[in-house]
mmCIF file of C-alpha atoms in Angstrom:
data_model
loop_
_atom_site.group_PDB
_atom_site.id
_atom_site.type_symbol
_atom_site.label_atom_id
_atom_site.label_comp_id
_atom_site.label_asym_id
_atom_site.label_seq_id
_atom_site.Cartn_x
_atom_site.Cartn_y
_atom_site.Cartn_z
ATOM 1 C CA UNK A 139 0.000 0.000 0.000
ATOM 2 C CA UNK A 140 1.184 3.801 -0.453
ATOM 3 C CA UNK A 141 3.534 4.731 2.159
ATOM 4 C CA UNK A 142 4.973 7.938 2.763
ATOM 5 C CA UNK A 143 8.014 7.990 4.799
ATOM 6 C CA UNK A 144 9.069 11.264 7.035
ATOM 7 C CA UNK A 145 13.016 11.350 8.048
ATOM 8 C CA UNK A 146 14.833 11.825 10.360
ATOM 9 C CA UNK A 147 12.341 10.718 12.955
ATOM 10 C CA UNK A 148 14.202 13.412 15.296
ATOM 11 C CA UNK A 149 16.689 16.609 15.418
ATOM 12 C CA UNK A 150 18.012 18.184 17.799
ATOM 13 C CA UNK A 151 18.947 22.100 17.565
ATOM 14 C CA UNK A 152 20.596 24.682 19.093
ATOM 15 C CA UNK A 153 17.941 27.245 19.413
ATOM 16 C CA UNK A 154 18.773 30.078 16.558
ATOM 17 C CA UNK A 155 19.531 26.855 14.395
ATOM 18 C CA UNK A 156 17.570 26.028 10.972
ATOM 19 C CA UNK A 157 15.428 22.563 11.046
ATOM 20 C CA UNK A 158 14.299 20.586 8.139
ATOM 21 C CA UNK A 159 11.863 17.633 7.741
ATOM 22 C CA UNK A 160 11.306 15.548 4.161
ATOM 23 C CA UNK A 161 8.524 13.454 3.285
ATOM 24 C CA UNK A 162 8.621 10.655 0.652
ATOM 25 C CA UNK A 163 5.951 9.014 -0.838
ATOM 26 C CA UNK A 164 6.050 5.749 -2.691
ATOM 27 C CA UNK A 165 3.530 6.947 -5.178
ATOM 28 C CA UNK A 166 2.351 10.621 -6.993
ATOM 29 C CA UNK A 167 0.411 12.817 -4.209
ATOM 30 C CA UNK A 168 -2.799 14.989 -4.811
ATOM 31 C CA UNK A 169 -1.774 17.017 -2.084
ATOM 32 C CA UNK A 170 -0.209 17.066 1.061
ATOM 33 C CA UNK A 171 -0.430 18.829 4.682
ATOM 34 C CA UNK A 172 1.357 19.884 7.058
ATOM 35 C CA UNK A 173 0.928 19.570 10.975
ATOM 36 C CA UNK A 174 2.054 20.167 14.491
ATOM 37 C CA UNK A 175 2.217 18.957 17.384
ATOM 38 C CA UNK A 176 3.089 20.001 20.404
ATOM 39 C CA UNK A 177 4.508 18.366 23.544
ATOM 40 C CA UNK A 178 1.240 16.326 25.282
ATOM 41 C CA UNK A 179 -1.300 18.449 22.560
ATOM 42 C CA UNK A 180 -2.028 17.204 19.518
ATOM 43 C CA UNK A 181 -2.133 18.044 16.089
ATOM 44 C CA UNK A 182 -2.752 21.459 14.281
ATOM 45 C CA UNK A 183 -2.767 21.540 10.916
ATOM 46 C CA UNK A 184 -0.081 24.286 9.759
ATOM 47 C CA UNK A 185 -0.569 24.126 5.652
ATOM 48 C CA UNK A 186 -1.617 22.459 2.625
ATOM 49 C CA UNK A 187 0.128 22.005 -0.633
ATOM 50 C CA UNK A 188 -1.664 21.537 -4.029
ATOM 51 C CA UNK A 189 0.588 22.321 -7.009
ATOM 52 C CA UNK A 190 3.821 20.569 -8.285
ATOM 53 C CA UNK A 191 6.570 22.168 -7.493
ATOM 54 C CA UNK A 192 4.945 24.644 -4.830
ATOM 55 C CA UNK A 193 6.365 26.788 -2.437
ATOM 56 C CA UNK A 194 4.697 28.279 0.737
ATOM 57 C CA UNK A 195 5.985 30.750 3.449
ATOM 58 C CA UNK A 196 4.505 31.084 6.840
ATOM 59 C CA UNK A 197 7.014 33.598 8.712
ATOM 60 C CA UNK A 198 10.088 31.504 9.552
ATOM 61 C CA UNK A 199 8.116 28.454 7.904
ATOM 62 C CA UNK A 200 9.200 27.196 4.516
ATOM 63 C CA UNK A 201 7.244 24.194 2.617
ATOM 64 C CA UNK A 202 7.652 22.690 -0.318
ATOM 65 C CA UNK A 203 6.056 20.425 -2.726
ATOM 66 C CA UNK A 204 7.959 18.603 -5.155
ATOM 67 C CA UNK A 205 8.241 18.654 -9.013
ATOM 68 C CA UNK A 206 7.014 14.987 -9.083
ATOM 69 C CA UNK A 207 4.538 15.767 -5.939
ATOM 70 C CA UNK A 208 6.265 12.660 -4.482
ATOM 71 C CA UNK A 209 8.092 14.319 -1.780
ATOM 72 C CA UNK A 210 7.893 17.675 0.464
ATOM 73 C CA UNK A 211 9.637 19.478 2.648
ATOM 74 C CA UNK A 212 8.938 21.690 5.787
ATOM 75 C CA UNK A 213 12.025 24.161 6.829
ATOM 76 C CA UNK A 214 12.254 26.433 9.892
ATOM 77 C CA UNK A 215 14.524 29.326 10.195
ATOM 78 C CA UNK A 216 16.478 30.026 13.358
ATOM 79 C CA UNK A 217 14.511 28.007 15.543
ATOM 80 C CA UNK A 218 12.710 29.345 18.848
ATOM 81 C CA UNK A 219 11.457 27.074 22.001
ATOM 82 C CA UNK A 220 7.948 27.679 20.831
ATOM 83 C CA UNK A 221 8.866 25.955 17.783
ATOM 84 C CA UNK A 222 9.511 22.425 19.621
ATOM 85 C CA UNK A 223 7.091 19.606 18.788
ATOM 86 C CA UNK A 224 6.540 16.796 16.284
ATOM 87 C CA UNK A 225 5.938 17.996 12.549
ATOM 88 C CA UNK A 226 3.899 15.460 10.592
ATOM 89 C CA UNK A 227 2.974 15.319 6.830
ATOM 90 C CA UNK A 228 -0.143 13.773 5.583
ATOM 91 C CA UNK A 229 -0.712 13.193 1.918
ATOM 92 C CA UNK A 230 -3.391 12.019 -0.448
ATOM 93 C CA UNK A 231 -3.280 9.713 -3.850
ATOM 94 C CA UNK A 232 -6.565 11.340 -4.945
ATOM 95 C CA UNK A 233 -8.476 8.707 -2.576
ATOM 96 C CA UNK A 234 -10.273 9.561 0.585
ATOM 97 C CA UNK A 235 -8.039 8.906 3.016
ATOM 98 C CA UNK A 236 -4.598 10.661 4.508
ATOM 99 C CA UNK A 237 -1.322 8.657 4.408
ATOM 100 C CA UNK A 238 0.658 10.015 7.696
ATOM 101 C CA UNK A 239 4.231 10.035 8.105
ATOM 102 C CA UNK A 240 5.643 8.971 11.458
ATOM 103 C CA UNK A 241 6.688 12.675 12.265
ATOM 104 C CA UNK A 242 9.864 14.234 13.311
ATOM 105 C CA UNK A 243 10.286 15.423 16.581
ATOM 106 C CA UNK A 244 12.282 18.748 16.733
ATOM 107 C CA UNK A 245 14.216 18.760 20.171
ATOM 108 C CA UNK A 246 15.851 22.514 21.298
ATOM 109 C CA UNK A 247 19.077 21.817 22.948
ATOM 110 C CA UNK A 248 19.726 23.415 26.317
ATOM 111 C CA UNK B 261 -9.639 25.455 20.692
ATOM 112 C CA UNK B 262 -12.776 24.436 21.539
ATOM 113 C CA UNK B 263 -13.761 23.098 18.239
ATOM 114 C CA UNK B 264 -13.561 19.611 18.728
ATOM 115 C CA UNK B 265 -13.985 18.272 22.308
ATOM 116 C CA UNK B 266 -13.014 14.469 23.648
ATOM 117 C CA UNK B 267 -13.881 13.376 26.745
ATOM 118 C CA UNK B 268 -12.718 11.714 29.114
ATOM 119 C CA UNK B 269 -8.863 12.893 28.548
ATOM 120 C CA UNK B 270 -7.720 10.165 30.689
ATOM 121 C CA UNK B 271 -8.458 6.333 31.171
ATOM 122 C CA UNK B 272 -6.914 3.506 33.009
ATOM 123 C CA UNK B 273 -9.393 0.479 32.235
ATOM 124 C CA UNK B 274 -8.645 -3.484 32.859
ATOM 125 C CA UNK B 275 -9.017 -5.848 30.142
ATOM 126 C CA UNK B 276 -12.234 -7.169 31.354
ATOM 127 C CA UNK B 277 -13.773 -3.546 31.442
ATOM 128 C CA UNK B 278 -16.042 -1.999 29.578
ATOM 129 C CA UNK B 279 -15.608 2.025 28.556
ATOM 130 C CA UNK B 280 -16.653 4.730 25.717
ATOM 131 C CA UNK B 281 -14.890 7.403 23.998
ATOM 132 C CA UNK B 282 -17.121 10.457 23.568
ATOM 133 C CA UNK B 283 -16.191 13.167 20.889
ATOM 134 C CA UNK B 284 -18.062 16.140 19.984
ATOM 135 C CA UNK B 285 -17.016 18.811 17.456
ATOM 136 C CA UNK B 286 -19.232 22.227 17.413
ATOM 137 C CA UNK B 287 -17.634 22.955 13.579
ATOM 138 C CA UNK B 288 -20.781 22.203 11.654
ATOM 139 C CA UNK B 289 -18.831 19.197 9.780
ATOM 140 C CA UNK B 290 -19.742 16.593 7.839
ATOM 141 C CA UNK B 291 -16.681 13.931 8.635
ATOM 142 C CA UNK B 292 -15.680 12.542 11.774
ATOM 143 C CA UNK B 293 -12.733 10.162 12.137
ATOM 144 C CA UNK B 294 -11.131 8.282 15.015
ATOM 145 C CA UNK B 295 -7.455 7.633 15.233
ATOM 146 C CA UNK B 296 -5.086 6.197 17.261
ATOM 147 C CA UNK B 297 -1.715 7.291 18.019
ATOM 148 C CA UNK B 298 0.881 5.264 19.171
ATOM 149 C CA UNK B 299 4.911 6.304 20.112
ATOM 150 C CA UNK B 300 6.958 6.587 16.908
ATOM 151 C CA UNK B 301 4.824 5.469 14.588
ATOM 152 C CA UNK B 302 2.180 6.973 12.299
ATOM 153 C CA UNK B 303 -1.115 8.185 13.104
ATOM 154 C CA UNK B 304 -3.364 5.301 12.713
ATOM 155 C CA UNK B 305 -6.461 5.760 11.050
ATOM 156 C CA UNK B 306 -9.183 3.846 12.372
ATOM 157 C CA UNK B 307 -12.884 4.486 11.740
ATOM 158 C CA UNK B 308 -14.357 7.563 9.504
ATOM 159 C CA UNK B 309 -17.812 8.548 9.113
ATOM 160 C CA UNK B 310 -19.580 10.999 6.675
ATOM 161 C CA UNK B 311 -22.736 12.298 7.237
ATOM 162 C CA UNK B 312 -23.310 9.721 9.977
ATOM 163 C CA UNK B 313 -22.332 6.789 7.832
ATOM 164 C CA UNK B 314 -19.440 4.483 8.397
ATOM 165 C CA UNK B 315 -17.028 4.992 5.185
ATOM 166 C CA UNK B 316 -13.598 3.811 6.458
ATOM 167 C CA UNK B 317 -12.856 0.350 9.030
ATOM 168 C CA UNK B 318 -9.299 0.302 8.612
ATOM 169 C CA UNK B 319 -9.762 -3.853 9.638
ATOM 170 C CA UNK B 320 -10.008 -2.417 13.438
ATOM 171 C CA UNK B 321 -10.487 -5.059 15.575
ATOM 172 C CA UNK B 322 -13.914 -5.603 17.189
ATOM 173 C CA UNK B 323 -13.325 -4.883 20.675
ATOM 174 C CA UNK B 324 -13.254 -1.219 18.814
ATOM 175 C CA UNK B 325 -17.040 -0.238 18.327
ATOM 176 C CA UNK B 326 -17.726 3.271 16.906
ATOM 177 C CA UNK B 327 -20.908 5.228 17.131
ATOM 178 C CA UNK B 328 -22.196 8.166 15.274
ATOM 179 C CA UNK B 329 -25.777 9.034 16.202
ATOM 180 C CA UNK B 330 -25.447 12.612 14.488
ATOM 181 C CA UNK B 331 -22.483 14.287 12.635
ATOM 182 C CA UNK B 332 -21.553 16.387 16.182
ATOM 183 C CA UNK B 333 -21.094 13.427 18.398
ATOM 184 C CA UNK B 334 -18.726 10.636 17.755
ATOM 185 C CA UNK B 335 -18.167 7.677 20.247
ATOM 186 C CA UNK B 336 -15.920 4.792 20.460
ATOM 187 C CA UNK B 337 -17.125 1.492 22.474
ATOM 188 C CA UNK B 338 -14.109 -0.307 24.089
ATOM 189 C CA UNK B 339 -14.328 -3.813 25.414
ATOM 190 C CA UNK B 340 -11.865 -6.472 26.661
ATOM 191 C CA UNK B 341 -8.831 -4.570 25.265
ATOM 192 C CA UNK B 342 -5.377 -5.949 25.551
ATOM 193 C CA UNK B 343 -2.547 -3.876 27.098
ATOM 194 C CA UNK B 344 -1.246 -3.554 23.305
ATOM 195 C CA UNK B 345 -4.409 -1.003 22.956
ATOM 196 C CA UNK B 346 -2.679 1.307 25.287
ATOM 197 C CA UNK B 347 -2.021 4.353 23.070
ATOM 198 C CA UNK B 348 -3.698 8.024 22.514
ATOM 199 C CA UNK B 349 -6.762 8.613 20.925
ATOM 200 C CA UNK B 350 -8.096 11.094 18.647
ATOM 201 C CA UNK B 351 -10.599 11.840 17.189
ATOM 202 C CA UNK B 352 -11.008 14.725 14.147
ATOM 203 C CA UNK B 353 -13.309 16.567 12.094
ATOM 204 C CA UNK B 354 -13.518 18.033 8.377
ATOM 205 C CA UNK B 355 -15.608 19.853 6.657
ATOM 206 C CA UNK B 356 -16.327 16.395 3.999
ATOM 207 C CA UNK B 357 -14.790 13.362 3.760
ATOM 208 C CA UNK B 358 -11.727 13.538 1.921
ATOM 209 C CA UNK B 359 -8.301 15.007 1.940
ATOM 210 C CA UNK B 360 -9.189 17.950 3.886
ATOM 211 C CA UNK B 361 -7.727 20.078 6.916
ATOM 212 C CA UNK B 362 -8.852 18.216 9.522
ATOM 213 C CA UNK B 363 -9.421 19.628 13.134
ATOM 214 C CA UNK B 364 -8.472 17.318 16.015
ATOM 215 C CA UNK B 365 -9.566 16.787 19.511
ATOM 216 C CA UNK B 366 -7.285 17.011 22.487
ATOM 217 C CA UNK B 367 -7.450 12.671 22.947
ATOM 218 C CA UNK B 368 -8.191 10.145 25.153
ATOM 219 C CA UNK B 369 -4.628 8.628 26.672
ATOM 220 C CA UNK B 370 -5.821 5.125 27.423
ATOM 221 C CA UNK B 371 -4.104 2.903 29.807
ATOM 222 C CA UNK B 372 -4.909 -0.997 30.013
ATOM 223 C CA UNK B 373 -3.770 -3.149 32.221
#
């Protein structure tokens, strides 16, 4: 069945530091989201992504969709304690249902 | 957020117990969904329902029973669970059925002994 695959499953920062998440899915993607979640909450949805090869911007938030809609990316600039929490993607085939990826877990180091 | 509300937010039950999941979601939504979320792995996706009808069983075992009387409430039956079951549950709502933004609940974190 279609998969899509989120790496690295965590990364740990200095705050100030950029993060970056990828998702990969095994097969073409209608769309995909975006969401967060935060220690012991659960999860808000930040963004979707429609169009090959599309690029959003949410302050110090940076997504992207791929050429081939089979991957995406979420980047954060200089990283701030309110920005710790898991970041998971969710994409669609064109079928009903969300494919999640595990999440990454973005740690800020003392 | 008050959006989407699940009670109760915490639940230590024995295998031989019996307990419900309650959600409600005051969004005026069509889709409801119940999902369980495990550590480090993906969110699980086990029951949907549009308009009050079930459209998704992701093969959830039957000691899971959902309920949706109305497109606000959603509940989930629970019966002789294992300790494996043991995980946080959420529910969510969206406008329709589909690959929409869906709106989630605060969870259930169920403990069984």
């Amino acid at each position: 069945g279609q998969q899509v695959m989120q790496i690295p499953q965590y990364q740990h920062v200095q705050e100030g530091e950029d993060f970056t998440t990828y998702c990969n899915s095994s097969t073409t993607l209608s769309n995909i989201q975006w969401y967060k979640q935060r220690p012991g909450g659960h999860p808000v949805f930040l963004i979707q992504l429609v169009k090959s090869g599309e690029v959003k911007k949410q302050k110090r938030l940076t997504f992207q969709f791929g050429e081939a809609k089979k991957n995406s990316s979420l980047h954060i600039t200089a990283t701030q304690t309110t920005d710790v929490g898991t970041y998971f993607c969710a994409g669609s085939d064109g079928n009903y249902q969300l494919i999640w990826g595990a999440g990454t877990k973005l740690i800020i180091k003392p | 957020e008050t959006g989407v509300t699940q009670t109760p937010r915490h639940l230590v039950m024995g295998m031989t117990n019996k307990k419900s999941l309650k959600c409600e979601q005051h969004l005026g939504h069509n889709a409801m969904y119940w999902y369980k979320q495990s550590a480090k792995k993906p969110l699980e996706l086990m029951f949907v329902y549009n308009f009050k009808e079930q459209t998704e069983n992701n093969s959830v075992p039957s000691r899971f029973s959902p309920e949706c009387p109305n497109s606000s409430h959603l509940f989930l039956h629970l019966h002789t669970l294992q300790p494996e079951d043991s995980a946080l549950y959420l529910c969510a709502s969206s406008p329709r059925w589909g690959p929409n933004e869906q709106f989630f609940g605060p969870g259930t974190r169920l403990t069984v002994l």
